[in-house]
mmCIF file of C-alpha atoms in Angstrom:
data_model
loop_
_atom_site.group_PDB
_atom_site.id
_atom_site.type_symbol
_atom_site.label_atom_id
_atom_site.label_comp_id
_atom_site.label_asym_id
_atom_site.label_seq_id
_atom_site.Cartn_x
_atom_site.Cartn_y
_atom_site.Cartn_z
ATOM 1 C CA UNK A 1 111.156 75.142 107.843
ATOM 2 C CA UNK A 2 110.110 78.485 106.333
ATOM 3 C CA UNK A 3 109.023 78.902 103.050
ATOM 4 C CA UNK A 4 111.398 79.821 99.668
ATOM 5 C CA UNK A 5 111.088 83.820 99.450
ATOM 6 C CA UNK A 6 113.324 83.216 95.649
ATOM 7 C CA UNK A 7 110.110 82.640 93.486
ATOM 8 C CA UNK A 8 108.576 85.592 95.005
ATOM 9 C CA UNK A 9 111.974 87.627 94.263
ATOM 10 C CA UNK A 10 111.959 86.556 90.661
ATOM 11 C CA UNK A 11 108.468 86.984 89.777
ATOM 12 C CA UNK A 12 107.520 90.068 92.046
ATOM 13 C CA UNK A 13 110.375 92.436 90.510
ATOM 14 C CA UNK A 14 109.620 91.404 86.496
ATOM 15 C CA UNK A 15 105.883 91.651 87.511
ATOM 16 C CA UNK A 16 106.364 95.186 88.556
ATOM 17 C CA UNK A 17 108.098 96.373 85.474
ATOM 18 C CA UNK A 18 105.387 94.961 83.439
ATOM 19 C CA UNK A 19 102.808 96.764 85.302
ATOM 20 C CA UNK A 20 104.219 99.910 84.877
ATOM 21 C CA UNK A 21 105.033 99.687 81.047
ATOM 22 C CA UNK A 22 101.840 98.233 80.118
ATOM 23 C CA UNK A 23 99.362 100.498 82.195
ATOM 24 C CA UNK A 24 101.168 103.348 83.463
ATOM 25 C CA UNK A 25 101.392 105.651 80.581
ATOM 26 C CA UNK A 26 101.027 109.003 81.727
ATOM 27 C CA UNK A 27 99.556 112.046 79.291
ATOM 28 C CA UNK A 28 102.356 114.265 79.438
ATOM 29 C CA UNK A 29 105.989 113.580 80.330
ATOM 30 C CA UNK A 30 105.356 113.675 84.130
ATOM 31 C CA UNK A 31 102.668 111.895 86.495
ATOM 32 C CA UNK A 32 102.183 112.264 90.455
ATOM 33 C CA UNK A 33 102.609 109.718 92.334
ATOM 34 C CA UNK A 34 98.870 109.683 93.194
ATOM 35 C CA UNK A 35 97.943 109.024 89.443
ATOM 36 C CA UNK A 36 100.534 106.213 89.006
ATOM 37 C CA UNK A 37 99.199 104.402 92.022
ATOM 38 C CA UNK A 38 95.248 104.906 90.979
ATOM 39 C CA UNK A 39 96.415 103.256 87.261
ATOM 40 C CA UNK A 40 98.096 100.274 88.835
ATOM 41 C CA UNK A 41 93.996 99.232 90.371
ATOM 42 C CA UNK A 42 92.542 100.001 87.234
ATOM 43 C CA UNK A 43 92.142 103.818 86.108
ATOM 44 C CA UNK A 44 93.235 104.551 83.047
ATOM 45 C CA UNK A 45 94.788 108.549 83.149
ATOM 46 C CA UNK A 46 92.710 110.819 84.787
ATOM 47 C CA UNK A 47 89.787 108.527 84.381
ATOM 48 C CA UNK A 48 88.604 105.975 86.874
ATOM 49 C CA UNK A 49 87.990 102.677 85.492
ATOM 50 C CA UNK A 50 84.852 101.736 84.122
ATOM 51 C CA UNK A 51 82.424 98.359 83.510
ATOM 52 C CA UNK A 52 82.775 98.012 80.121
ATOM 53 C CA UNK A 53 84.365 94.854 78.749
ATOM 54 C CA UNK A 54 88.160 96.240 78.217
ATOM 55 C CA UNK A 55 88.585 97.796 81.750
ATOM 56 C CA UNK A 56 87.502 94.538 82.791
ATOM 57 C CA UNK A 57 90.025 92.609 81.044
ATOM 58 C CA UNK A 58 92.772 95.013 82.066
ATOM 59 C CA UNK A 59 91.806 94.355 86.016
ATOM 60 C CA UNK A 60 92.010 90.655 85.476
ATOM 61 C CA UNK A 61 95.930 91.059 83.953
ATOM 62 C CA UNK A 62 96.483 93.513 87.035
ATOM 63 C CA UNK A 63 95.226 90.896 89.215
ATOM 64 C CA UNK A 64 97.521 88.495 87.436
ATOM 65 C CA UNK A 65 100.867 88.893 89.676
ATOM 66 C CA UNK A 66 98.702 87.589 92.384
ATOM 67 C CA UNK A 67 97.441 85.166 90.787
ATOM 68 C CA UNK A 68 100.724 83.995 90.282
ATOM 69 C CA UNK A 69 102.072 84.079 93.828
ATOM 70 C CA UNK A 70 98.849 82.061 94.960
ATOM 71 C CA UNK A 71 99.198 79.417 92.428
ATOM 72 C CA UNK A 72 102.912 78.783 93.952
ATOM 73 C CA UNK A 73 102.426 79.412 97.548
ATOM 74 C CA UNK A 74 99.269 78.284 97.633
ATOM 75 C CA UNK A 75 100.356 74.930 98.430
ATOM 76 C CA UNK A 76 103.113 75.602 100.912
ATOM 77 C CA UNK A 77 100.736 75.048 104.434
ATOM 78 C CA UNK A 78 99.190 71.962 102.632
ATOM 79 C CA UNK A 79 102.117 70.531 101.572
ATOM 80 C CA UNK A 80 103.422 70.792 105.088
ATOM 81 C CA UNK A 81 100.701 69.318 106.543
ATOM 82 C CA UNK A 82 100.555 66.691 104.083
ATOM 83 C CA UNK A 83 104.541 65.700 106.055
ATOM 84 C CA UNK A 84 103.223 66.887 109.405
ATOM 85 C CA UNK A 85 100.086 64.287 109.537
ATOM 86 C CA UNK A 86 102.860 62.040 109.222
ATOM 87 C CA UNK A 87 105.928 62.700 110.694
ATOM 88 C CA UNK A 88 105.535 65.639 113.122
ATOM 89 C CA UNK A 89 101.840 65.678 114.952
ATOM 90 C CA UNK A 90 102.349 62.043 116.504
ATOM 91 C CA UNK A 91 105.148 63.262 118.291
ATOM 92 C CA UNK A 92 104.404 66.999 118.440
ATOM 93 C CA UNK A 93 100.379 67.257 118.961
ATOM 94 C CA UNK A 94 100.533 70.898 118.981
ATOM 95 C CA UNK A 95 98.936 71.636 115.941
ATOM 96 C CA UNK A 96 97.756 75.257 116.531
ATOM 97 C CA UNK A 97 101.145 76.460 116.986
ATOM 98 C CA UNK A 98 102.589 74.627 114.160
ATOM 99 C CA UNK A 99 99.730 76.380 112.411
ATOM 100 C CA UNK A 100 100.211 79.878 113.412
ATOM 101 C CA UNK A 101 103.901 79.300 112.097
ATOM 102 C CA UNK A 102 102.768 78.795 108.744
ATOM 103 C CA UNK A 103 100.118 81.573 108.636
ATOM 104 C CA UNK A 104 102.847 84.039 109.422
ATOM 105 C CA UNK A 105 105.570 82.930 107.226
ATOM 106 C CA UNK A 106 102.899 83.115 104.632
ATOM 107 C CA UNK A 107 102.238 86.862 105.534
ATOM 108 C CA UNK A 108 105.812 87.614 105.824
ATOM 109 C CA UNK A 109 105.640 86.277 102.324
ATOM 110 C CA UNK A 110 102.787 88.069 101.102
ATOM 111 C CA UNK A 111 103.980 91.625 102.084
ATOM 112 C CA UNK A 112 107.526 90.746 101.052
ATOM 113 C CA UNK A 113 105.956 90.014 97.230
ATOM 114 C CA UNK A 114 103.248 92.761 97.483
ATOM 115 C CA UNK A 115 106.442 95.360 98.253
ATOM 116 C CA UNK A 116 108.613 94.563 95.900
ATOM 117 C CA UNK A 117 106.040 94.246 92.894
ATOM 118 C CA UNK A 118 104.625 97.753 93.836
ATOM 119 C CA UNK A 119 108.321 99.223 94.690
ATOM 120 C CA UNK A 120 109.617 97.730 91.304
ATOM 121 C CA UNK A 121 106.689 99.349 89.253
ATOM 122 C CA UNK A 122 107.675 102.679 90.795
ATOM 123 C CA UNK A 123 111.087 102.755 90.375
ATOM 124 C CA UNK A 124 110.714 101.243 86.708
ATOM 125 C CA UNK A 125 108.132 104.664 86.209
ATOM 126 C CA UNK A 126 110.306 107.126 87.498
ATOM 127 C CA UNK A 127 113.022 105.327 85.030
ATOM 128 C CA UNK A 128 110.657 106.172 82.500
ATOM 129 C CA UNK A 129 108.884 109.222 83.316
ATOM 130 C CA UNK A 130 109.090 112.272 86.112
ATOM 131 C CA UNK A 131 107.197 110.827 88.816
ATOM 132 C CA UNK A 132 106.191 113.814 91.394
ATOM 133 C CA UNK A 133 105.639 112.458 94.933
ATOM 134 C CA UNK A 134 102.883 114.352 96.453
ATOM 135 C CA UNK A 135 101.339 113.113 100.201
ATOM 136 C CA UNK A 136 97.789 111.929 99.169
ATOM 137 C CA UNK A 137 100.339 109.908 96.295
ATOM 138 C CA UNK A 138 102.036 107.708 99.438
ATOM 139 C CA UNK A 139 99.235 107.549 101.244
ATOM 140 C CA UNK A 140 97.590 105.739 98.349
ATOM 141 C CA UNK A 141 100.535 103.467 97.699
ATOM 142 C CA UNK A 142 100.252 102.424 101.488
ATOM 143 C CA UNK A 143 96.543 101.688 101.403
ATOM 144 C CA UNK A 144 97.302 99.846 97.880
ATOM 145 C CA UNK A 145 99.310 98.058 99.311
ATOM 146 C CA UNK A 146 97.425 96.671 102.622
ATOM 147 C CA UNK A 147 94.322 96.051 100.057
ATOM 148 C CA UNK A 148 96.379 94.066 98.158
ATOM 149 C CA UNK A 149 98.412 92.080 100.214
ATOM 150 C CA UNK A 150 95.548 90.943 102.788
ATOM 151 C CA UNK A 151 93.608 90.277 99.499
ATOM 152 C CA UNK A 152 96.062 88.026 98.184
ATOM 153 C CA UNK A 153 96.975 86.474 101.452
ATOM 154 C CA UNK A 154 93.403 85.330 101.496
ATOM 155 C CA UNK A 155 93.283 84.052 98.629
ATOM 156 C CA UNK A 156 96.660 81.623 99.239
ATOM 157 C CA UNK A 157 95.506 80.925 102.568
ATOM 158 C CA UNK A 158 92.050 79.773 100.909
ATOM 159 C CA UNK A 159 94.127 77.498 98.135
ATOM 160 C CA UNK A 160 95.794 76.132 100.921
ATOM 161 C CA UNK A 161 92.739 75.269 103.048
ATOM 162 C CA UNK A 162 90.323 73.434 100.166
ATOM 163 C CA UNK A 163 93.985 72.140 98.623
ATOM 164 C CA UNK A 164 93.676 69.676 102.052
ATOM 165 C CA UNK A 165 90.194 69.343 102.116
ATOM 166 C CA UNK A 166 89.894 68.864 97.803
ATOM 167 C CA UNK A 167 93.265 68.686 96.331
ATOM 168 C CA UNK A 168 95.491 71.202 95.030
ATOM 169 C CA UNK A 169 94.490 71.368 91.722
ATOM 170 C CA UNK A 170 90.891 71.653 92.195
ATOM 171 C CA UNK A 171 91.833 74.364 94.921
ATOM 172 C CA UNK A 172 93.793 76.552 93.014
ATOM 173 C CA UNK A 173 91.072 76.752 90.265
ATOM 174 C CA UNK A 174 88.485 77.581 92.490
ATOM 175 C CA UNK A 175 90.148 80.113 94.046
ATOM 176 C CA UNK A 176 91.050 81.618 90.174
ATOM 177 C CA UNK A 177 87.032 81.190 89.006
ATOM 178 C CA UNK A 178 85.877 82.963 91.887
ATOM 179 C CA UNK A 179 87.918 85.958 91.497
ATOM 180 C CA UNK A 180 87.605 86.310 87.856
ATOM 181 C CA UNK A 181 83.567 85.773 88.235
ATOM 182 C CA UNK A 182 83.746 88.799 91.060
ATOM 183 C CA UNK A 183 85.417 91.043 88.458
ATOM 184 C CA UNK A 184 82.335 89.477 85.760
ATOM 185 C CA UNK A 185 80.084 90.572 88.340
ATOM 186 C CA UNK A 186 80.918 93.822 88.451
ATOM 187 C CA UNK A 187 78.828 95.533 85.312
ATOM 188 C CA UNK A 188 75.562 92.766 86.405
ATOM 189 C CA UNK A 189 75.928 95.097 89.616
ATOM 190 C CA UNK A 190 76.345 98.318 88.161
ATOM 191 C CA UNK A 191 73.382 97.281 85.457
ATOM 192 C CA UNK A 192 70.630 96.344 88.525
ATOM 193 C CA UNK A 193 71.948 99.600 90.454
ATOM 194 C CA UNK A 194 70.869 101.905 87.325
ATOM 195 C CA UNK A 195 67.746 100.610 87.302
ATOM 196 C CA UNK A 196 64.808 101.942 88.753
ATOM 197 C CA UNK A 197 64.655 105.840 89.482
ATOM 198 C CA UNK A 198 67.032 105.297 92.752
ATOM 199 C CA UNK A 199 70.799 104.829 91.671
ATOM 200 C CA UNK A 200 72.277 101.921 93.891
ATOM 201 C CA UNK A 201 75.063 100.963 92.540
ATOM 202 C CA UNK A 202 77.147 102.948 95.319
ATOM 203 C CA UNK A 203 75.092 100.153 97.728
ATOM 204 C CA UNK A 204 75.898 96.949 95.735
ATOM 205 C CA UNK A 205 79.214 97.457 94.409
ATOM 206 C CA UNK A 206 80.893 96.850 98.419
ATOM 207 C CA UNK A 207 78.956 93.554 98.202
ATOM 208 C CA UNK A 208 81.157 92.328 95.398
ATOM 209 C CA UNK A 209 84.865 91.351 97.172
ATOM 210 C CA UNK A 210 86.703 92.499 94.431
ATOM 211 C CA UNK A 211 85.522 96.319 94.482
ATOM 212 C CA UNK A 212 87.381 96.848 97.219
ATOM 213 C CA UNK A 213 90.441 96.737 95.406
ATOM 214 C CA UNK A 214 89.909 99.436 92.632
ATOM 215 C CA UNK A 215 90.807 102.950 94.365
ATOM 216 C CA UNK A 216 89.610 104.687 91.515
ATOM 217 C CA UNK A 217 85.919 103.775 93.161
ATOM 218 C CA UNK A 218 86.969 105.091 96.488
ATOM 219 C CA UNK A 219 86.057 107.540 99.001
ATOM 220 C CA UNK A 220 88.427 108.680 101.982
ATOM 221 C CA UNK A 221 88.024 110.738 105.024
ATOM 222 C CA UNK A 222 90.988 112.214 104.595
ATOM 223 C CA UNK A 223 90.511 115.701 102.275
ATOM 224 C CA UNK A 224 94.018 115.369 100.362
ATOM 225 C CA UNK A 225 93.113 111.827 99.335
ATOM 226 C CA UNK A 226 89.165 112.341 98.609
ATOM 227 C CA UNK A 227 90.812 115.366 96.509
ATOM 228 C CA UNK A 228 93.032 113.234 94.093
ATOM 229 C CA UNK A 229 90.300 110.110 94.054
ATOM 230 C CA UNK A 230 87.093 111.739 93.085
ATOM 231 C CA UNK A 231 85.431 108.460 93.477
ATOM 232 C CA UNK A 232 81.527 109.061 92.352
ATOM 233 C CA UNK A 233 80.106 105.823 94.692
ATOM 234 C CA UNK A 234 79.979 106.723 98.810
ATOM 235 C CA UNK A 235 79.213 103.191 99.370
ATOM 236 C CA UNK A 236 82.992 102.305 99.301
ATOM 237 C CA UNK A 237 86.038 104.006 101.394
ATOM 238 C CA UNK A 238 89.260 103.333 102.082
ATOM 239 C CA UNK A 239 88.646 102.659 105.777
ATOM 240 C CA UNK A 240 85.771 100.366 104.766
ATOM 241 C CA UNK A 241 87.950 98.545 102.343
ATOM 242 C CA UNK A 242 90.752 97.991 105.003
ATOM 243 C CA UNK A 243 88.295 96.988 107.471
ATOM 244 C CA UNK A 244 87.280 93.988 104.763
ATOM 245 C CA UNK A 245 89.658 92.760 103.834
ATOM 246 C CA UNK A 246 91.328 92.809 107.332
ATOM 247 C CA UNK A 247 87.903 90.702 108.805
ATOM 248 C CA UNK A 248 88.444 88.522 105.623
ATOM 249 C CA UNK A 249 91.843 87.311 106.803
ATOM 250 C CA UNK A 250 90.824 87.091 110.513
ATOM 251 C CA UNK A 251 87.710 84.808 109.383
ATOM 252 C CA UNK A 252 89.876 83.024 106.656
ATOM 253 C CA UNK A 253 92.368 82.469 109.667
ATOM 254 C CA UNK A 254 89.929 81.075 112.209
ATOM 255 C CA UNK A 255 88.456 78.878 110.057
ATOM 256 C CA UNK A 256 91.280 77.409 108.875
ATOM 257 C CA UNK A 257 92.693 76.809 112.805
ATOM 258 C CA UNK A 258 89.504 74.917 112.985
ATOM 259 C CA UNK A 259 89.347 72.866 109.631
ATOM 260 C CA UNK A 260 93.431 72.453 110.239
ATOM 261 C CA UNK A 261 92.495 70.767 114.181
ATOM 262 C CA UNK A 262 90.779 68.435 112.835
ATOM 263 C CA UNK A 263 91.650 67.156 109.077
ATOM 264 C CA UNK A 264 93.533 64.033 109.326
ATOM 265 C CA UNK A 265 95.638 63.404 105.994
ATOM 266 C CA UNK A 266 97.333 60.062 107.301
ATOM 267 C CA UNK A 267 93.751 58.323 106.800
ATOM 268 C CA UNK A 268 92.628 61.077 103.701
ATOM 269 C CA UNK A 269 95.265 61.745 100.713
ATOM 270 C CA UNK A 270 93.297 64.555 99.004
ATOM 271 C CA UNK A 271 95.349 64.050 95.887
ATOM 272 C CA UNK A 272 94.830 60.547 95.355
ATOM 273 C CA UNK A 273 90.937 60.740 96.040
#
């Protein structure tokens, strides 16, 4: 049984519009495509966002779409399995493959909310104002939108996976209180990388997980993209940030196979304690 793709239609495609009225708000009458990608992960104009307490706060309500979509998916695997323990793996052992099922259909998910929310918060700018596509413009959107997907696919997957082994409540707000404390972390990072006559914070700020999902910070290989992100830290590149997030969901993956093999909700009802 696959999951419902309807909650992710109706909150994906309202989610976008909001995005793109509250924090796309372009100087003049016209912004490139570049720009309006760069303010929906945090810059603010022509300026790349800051650590100060108000560019903080504005990351956490960008962040809040997928916040959303993991709070209601984030308990489609373990509510499956919660059935499955039951009534499918005494019959059908084959709990890897049942597994893998799940995984995708939540990926499928995943990219089917990540696309509309950024596709609806384009079309609702260029509604609004003249959007000018330029290259460096779509290549952001396409690396905003890997970031941001495998991010948030993590981060359901990760619900999912302590929902079995803690309960789904419990789950869910872990998952919320370590994100928002990454995002906390950030100006405690930038604050020990000033000090001292060496400046680090280009070497601590790829430690924090959340970093990687602010392009404003970002570095690229690729000229027309370094030339519309001026990003002041070399510690963190697109590539790099890819490469992340795409080990994150491999390891988040594995380790759930593992945990999945071997939890045993017919003898453990998280939920009841």
């Amino acid at each position: 049984m696959k999951a419902n793709a309807l909650p992710a239609l109706l909150v994906s495609v309202p989610g976008g519009i909001l995005l793109s009225a509250a924090f796309v708000n372009p100087f003049g009458g016209s912004i490139t495509l570049s720009e309006l990608v760069l303010q929906l992960s945090g810059s603010s104009g022509e300026f790349r966002m800051s650590f100060t307490l108000p560019d903080l706060f504005q990351l956490i309500q960008l962040l809040l779409p997928g916040f959303l979509f993991e709070c209601y998916y984030g308990t489609v695997i373990y509510s499956r399995f919660c059935t499955a323990s039951v009534y499918v793996f005494s019959r059908f052992p084959k709990r890897l493959k049942w597994y893998f099922t799940e995984v995708l259909s939540v990926l499928f998910l995943t990219c089917f909310y990540q696309g509309l929310l950024l596709g609806s918060a384009v079309l609702f700018t260029m509604l609004r104002h003249e959007v000018v596509c330029d290259i460096a413009g779509v290549l952001l959107l396409l690396y905003h939108f890997a970031i941001h997907a495998m991010w948030v696919y993590c981060m359901t997957l990760a619900v999912n996976f302590l929902a079995v082994w803690k309960g789904s409540e419990s789950a869910f707000v872990f998952v919320l209180v370590f994100q928002s404390g990454c995002v906390a972390l950030l100006p405690v990072l930038e604050r020990i990388g000033r000090m001292g006559e060496l400046d680090m914070v280009d070497k601590l700020l790829p430690w924090n997980p959340v970093s990687h999902l602010i392009l404003g910070w970002h570095s690229s290989m690729i000229e027309l993209v370094r030339q519309a992100v001026p990003s002041p830290y070399a510690g963190l590149s697109v590539g790099s940030s890819m490469v992340f997030c795409l080990a994150l969901c491999v390891l988040i993956v594995g380790l759930g196979a593992g945990f999945i093999q071997k939890k045993d909700l017919i003898v453990s009802n998280t939920e009841e304690g």
